[in-house]
PDB file of C-alpha atoms in Angstrom:
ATOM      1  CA  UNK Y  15     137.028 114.258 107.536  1.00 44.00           C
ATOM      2  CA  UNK Y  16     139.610 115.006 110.488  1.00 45.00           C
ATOM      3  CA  UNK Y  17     143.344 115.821 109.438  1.00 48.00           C
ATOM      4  CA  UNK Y  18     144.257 112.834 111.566  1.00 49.00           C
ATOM      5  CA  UNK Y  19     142.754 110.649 109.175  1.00 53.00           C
ATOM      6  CA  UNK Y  20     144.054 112.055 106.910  1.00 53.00           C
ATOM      7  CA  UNK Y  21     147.482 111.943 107.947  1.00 47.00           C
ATOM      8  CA  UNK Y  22     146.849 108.099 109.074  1.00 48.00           C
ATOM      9  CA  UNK Y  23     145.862 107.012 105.480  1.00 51.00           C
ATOM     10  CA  UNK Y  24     148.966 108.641 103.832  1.00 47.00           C
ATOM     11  CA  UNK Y  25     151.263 107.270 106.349  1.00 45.00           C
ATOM     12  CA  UNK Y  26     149.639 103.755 105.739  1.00 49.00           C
ATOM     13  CA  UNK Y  27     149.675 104.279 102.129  1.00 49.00           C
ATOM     14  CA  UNK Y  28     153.657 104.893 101.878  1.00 48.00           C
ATOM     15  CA  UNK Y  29     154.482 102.728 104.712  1.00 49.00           C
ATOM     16  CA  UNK Y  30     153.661  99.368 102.940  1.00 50.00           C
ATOM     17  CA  UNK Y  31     156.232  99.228 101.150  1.00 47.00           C
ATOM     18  CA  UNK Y  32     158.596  99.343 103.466  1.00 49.00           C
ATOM     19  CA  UNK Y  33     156.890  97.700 106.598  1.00 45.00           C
ATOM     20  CA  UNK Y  34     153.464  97.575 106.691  1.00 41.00           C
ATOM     21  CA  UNK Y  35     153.626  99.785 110.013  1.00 39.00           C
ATOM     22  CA  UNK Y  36     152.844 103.452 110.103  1.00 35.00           C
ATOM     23  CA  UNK Y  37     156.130 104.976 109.752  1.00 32.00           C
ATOM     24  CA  UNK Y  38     158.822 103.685 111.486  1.00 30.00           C
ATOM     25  CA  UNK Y  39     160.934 106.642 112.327  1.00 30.00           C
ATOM     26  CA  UNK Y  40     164.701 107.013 114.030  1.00 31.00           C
ATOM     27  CA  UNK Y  41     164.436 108.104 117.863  1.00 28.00           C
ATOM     28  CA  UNK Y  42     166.818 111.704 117.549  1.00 29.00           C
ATOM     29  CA  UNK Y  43     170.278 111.297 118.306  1.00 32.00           C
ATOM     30  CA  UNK Y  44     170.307 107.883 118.361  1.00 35.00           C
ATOM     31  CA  UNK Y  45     171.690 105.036 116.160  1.00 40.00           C
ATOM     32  CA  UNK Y  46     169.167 101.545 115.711  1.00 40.00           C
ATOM     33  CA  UNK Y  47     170.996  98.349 116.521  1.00 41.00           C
ATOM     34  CA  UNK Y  48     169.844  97.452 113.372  1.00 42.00           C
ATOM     35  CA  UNK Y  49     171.873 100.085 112.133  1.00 40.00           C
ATOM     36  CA  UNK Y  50     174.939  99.977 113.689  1.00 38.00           C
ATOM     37  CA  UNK Y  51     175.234  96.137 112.696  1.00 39.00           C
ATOM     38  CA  UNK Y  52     174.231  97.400 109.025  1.00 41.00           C
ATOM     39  CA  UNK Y  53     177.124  99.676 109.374  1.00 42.00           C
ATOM     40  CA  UNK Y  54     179.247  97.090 110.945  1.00 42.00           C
ATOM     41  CA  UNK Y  55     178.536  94.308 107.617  1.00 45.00           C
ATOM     42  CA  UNK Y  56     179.319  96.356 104.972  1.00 47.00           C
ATOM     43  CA  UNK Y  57     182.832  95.550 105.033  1.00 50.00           C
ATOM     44  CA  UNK Y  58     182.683  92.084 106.622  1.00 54.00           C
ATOM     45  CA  UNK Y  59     180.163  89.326 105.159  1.00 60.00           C
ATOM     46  CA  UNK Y  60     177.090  88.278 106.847  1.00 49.00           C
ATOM     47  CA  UNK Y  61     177.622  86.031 109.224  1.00 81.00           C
ATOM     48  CA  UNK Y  62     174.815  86.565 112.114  1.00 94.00           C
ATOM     49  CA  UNK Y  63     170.943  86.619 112.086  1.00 95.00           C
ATOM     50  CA  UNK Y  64     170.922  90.325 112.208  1.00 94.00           C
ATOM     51  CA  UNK Y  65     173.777  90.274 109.740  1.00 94.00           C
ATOM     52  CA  UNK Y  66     171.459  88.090 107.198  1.00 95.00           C
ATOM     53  CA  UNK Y  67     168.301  89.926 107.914  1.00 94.00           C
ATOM     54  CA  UNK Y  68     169.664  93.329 107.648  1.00 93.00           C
ATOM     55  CA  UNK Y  69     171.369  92.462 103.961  1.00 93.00           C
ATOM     56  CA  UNK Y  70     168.201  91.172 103.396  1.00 93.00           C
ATOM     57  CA  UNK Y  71     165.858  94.484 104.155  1.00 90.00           C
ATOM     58  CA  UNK Y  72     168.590  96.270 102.325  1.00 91.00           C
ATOM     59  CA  UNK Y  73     167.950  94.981  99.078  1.00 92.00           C
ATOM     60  CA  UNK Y  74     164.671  95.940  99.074  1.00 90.00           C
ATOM     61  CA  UNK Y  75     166.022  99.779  97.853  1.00 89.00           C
ATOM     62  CA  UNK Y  76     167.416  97.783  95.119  1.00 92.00           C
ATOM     63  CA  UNK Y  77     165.220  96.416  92.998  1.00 92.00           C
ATOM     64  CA  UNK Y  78     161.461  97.075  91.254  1.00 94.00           C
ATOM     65  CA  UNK Y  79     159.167  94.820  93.617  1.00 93.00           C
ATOM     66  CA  UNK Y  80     155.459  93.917  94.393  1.00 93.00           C
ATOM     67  CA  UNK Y  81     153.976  93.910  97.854  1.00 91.00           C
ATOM     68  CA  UNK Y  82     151.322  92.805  99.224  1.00 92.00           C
ATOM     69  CA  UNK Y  83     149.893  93.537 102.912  1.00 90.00           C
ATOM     70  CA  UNK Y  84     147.370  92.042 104.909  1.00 90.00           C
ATOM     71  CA  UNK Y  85     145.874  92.962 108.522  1.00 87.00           C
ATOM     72  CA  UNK Y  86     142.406  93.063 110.282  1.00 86.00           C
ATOM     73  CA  UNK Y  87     142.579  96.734 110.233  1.00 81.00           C
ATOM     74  CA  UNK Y  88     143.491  96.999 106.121  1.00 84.00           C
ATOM     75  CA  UNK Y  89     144.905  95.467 103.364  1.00 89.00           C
ATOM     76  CA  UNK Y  90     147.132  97.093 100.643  1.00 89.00           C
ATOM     77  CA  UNK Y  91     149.097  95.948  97.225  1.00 91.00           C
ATOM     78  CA  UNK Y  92     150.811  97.764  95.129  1.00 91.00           C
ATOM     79  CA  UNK Y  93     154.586  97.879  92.780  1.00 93.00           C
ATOM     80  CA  UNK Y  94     158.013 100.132  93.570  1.00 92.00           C
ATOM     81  CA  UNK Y  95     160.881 101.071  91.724  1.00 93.00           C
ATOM     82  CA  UNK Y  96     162.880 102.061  94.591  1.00 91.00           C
ATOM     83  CA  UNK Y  97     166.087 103.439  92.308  1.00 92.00           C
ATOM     84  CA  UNK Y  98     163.388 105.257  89.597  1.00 92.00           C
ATOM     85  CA  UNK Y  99     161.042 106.479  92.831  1.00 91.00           C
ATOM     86  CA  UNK Y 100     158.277 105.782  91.629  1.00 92.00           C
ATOM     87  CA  UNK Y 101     155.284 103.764  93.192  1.00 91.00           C
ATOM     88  CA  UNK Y 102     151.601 102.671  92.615  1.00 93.00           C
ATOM     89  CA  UNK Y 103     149.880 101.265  95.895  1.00 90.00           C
ATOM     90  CA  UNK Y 104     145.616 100.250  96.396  1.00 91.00           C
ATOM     91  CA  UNK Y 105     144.830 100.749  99.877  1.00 87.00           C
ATOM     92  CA  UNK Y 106     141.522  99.202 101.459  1.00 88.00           C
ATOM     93  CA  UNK Y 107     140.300 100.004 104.678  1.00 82.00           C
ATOM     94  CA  UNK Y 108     137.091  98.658 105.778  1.00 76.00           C
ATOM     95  CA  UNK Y 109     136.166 102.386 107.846  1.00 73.00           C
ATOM     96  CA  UNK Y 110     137.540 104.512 104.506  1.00 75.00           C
ATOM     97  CA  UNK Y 111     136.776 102.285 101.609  1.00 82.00           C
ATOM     98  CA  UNK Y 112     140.152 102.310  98.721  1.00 87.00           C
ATOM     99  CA  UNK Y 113     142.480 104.578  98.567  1.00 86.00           C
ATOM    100  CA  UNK Y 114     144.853 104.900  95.158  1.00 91.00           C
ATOM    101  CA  UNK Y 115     148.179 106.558  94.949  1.00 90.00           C
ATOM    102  CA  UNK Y 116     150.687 107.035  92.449  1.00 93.00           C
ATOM    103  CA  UNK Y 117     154.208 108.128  92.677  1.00 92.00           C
ATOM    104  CA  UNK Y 118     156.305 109.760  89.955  1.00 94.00           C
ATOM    105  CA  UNK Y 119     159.515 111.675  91.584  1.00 91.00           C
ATOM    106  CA  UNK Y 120     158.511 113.948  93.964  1.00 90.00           C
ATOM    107  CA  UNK Y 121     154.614 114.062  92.379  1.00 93.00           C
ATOM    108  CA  UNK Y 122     151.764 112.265  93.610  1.00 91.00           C
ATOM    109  CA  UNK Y 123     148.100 111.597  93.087  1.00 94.00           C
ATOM    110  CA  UNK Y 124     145.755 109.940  95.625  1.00 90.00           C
ATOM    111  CA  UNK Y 125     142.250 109.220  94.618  1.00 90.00           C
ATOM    112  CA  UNK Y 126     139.610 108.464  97.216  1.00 86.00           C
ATOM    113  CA  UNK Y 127     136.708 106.441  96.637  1.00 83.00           C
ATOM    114  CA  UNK Y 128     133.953 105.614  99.661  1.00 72.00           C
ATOM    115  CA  UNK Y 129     133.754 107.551 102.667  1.00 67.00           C
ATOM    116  CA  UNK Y 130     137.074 109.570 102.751  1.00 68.00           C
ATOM    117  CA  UNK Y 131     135.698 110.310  98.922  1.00 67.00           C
ATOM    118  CA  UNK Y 132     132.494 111.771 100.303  1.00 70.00           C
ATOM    119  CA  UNK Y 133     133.963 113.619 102.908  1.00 69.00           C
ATOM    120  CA  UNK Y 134     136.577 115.243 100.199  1.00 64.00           C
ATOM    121  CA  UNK Y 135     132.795 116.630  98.010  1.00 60.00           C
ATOM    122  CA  UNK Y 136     132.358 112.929  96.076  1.00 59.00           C
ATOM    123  CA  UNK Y 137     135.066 114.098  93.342  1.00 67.00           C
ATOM    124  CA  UNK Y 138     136.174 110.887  91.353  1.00 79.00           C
ATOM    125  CA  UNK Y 139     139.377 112.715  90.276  1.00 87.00           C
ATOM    126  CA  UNK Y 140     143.075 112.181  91.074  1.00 93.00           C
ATOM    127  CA  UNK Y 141     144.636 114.796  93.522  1.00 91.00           C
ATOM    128  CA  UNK Y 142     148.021 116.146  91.943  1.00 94.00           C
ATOM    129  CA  UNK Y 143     149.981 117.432  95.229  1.00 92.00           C
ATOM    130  CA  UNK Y 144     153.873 118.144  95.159  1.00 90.00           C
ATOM    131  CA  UNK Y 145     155.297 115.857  97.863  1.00 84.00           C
ATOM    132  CA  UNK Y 146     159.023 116.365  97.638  1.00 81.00           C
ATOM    133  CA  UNK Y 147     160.734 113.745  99.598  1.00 77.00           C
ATOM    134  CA  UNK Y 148     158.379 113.083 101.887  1.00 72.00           C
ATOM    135  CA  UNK Y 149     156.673 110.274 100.223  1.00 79.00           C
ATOM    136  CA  UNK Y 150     159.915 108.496  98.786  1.00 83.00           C
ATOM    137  CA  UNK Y 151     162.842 109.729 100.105  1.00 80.00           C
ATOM    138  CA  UNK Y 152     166.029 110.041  98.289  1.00 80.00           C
ATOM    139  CA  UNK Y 153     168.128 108.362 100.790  1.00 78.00           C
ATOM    140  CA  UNK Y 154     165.600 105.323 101.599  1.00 81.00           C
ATOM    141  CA  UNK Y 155     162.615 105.308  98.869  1.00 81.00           C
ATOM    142  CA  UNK Y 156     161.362 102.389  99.968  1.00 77.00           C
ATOM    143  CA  UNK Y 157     161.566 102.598 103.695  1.00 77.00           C
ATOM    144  CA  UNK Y 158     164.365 100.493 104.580  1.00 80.00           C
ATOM    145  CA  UNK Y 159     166.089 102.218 107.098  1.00 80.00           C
ATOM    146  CA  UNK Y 160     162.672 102.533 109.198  1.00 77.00           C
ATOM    147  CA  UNK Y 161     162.466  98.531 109.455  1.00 80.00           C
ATOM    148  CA  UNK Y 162     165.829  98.421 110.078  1.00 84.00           C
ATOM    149  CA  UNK Y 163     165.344 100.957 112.691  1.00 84.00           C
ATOM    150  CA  UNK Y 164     162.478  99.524 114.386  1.00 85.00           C
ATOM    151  CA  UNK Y 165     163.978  95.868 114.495  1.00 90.00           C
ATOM    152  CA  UNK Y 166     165.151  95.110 118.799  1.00 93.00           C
ATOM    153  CA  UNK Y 167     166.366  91.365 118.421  1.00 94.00           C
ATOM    154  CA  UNK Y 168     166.670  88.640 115.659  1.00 96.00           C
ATOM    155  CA  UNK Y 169     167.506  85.051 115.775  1.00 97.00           C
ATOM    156  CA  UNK Y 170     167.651  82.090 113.497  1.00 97.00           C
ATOM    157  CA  UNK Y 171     164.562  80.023 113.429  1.00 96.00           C
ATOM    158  CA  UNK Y 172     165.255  77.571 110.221  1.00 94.00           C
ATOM    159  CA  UNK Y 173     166.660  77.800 106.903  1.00 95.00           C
ATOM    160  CA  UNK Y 174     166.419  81.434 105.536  1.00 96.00           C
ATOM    161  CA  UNK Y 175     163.999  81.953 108.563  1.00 98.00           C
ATOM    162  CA  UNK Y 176     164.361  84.453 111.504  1.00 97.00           C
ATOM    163  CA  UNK Y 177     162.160  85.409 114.768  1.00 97.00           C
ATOM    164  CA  UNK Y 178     162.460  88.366 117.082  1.00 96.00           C
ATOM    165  CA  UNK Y 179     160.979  91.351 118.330  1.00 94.00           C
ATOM    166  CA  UNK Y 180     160.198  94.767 117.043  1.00 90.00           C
ATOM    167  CA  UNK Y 181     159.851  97.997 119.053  1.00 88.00           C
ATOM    168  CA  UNK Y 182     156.231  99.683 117.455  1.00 80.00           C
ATOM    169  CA  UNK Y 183     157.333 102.551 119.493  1.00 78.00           C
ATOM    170  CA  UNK Y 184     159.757 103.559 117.121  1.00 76.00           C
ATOM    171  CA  UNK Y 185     156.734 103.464 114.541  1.00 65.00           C
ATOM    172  CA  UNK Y 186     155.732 107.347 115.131  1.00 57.00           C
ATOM    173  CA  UNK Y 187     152.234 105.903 115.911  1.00 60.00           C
ATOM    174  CA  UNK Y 188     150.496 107.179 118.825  1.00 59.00           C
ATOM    175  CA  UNK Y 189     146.976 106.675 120.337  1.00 60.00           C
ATOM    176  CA  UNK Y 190     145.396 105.029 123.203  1.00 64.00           C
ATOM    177  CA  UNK Y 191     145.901 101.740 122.303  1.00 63.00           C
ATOM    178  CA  UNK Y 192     149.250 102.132 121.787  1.00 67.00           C
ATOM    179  CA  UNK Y 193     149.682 104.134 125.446  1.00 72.00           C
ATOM    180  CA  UNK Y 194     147.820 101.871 126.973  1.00 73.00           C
ATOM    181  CA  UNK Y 195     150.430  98.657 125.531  1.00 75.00           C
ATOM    182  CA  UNK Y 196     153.330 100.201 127.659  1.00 80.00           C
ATOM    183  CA  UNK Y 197     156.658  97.958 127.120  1.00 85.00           C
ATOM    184  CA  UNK Y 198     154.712  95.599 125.091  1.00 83.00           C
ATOM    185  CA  UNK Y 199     154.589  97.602 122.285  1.00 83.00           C
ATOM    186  CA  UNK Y 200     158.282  98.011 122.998  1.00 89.00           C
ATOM    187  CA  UNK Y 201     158.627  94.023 121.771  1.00 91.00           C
ATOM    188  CA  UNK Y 202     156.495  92.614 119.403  1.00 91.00           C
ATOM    189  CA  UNK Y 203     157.264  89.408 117.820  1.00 95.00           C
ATOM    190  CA  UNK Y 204     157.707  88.729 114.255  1.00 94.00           C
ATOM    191  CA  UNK Y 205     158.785  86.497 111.793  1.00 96.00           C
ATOM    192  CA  UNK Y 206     160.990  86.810 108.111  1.00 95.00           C
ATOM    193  CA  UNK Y 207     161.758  84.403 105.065  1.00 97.00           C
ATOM    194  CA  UNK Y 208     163.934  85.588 102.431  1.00 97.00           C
ATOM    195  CA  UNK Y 209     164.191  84.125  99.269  1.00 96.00           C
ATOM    196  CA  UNK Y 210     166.959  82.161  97.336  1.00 96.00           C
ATOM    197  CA  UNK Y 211     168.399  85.105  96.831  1.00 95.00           C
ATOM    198  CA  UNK Y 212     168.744  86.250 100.132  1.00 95.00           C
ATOM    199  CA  UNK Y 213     166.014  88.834  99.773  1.00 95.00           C
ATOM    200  CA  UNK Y 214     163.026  89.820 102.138  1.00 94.00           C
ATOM    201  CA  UNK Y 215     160.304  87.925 101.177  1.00 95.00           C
ATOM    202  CA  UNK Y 216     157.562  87.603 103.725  1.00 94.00           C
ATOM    203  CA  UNK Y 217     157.816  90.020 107.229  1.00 92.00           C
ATOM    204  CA  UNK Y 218     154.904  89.030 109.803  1.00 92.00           C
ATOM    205  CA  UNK Y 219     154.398  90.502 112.716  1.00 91.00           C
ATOM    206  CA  UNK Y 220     152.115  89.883 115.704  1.00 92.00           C
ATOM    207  CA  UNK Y 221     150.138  93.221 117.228  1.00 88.00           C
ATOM    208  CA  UNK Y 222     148.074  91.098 119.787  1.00 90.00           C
ATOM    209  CA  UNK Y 223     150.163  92.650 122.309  1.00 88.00           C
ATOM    210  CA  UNK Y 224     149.003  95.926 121.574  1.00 85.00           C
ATOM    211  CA  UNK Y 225     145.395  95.066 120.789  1.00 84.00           C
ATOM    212  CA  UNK Y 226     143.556  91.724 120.848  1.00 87.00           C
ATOM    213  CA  UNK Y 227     141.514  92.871 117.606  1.00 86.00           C
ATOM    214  CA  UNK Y 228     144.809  94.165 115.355  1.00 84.00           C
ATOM    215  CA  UNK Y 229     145.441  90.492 115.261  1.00 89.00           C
ATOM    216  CA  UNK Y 230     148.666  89.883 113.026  1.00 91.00           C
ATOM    217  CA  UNK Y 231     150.196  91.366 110.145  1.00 88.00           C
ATOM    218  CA  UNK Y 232     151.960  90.241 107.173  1.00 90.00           C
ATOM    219  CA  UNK Y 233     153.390  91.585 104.334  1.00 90.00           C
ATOM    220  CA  UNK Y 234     154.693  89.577 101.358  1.00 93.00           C
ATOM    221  CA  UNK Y 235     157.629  91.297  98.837  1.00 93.00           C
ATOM    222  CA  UNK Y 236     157.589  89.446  95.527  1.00 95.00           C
ATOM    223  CA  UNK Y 237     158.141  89.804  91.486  1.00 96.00           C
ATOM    224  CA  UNK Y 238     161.486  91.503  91.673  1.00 95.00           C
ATOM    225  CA  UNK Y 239     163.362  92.658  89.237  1.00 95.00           C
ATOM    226  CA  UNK Y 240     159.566  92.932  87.065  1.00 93.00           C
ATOM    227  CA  UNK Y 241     159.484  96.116  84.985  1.00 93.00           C
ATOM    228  CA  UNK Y 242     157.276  98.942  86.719  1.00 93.00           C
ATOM    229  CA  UNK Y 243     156.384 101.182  84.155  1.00 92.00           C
ATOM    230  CA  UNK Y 244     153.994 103.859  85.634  1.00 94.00           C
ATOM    231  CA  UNK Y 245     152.828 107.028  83.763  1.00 95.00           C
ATOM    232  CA  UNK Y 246     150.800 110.246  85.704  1.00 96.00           C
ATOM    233  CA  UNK Y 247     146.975 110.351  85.152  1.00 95.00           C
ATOM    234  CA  UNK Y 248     145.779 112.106  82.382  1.00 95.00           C
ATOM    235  CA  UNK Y 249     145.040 115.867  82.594  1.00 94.00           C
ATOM    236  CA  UNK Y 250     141.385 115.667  82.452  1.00 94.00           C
ATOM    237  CA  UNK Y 251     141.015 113.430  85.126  1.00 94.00           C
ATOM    238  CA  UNK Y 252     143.163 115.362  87.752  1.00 95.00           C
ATOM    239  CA  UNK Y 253     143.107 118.254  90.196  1.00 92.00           C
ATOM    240  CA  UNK Y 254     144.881 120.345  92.351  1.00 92.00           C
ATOM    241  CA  UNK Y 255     144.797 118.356  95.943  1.00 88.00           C
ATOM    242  CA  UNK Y 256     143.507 120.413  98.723  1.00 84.00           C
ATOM    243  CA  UNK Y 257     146.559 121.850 101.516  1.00 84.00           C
ATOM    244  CA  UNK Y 258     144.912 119.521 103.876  1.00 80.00           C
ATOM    245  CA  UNK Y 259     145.293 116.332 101.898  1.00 79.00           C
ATOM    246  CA  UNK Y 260     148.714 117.727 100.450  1.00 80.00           C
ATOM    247  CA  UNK Y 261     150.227 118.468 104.026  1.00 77.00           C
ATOM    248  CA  UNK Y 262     148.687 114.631 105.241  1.00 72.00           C
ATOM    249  CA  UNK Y 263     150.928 112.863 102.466  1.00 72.00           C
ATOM    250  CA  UNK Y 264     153.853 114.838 102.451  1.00 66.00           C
ATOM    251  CA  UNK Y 265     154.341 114.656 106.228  1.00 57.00           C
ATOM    252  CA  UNK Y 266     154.125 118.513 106.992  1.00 57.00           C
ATOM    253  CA  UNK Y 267     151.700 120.441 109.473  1.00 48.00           C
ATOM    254  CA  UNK Y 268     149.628 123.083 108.140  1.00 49.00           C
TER     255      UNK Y 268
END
């Protein structure tokens, strides 16, 4: 098993419950628009697209939640409680087989069944590694500021319903595909419903642009507010995660 596999499942695995994408990071030095018109609505109430959409992405550091992702690439479910950070995600990909991870504070155990299992010696345990805030930051657990960061443009497209594009190259995803895309990858379209309550609740977006076969994406936010009550695996069934699979999830080099 390469590191880069690796590192691409454990930026998958966090990343759904904030986008779906793998890891949208801020460029350096530089403010989102997103951002700026978050800053700019705090004080003032929503009154634009971006406004509406931004609230909206907000709230999903707020509350316990359930998401669900699907793509032709992977699909991925799992349940958050953003304020407690804590989070328990199932992770399918049809190259890896499942992935499981659980998040308790700055703990976290992955367990790896199918190929990336066999490639890790076939052990059927839970890898304990000590993440810190790499998997669920303090300041954004559930990975709202990197949507907010990635979003270009937004418009009004129906009642609690917005289009517009979203810059992938923001994502901190590299690779040919994704070289080869140019600008396109620079404006993907996508669509967002909220709810009644003026939260996210659906986010798709379309990655034909970068790649016939990556098709489109969509990931649905749902049962808020649901208790998420998660406890750590028990000791027996639990070891020590190697530095190569720690360094992957935590977002460090080694």
């Amino acid at each position: 098993m390469t590191k880069r596999r690796l590192a691409t499942t454990g930026v998958a695995l966090v990343a759904v419950l904030g986008l779906g994408l793998t890891g949208c990071g801020d460029r350096p030095g530089t403010d989102a628009p997103a951002e700026r018109a978050a800053a700019a609505g705090s004080t003032s109430p929503a009154t634009t697209p971006r406004d509406e959409l931004t609230a909206a992405i907000e709230k999903l550091n707020e509350q316990t939640l359930r998401v669900k992702l699907d793509s032709a690439m992977l699909t991925a479910y799992g349940v958050t409680d953003p304020r407690a950070r804590t989070m328990q995600t199932t992770l399918t990909m049809a190259a890896f087989g499942e992935v499981r991870m659980l998040v308790i504070g700055t703990d976290t155990w992955v367990k790896f069944d199918g190929a990336l299992g066999e490639q890790l010696g076939g052990s059927r345990k839970w890898l304990r590694m000590d993440t810190g805030d790499g998997v669920m930051p303090v300041d954004d657990p559930g990975g709202v500021k990197k949507l907010l960061a990635a979003v270009v443009d937004v418009r009004s497209s129906g009642d609690r319903a917005y289009a517009g594009t979203l810059d992938y190259t923001r994502s901190g995803a590299n690779g040919k595909a994704l070289m080869a895309a140019g600008d396109k990858a620079k404006a993907l379209p996508f669509t967002a419903t909220l709810d009644e309550q003026g939260r996210l609740r659906t986010f798709k977006l379309d990655m034909t642009p970068i790649d016939a076969s990556l098709e489109q994406m969509s990931v649905t936010y749902s049962e808020f507010g649901t208790p998420v009550r998660l406890s750590p695996p028990a000791p027996g069934a639990v070891e020590e995660a190697p530095a190569e699979v720690a360094a992957a999830f935590s977002g460090t080099r080694i």
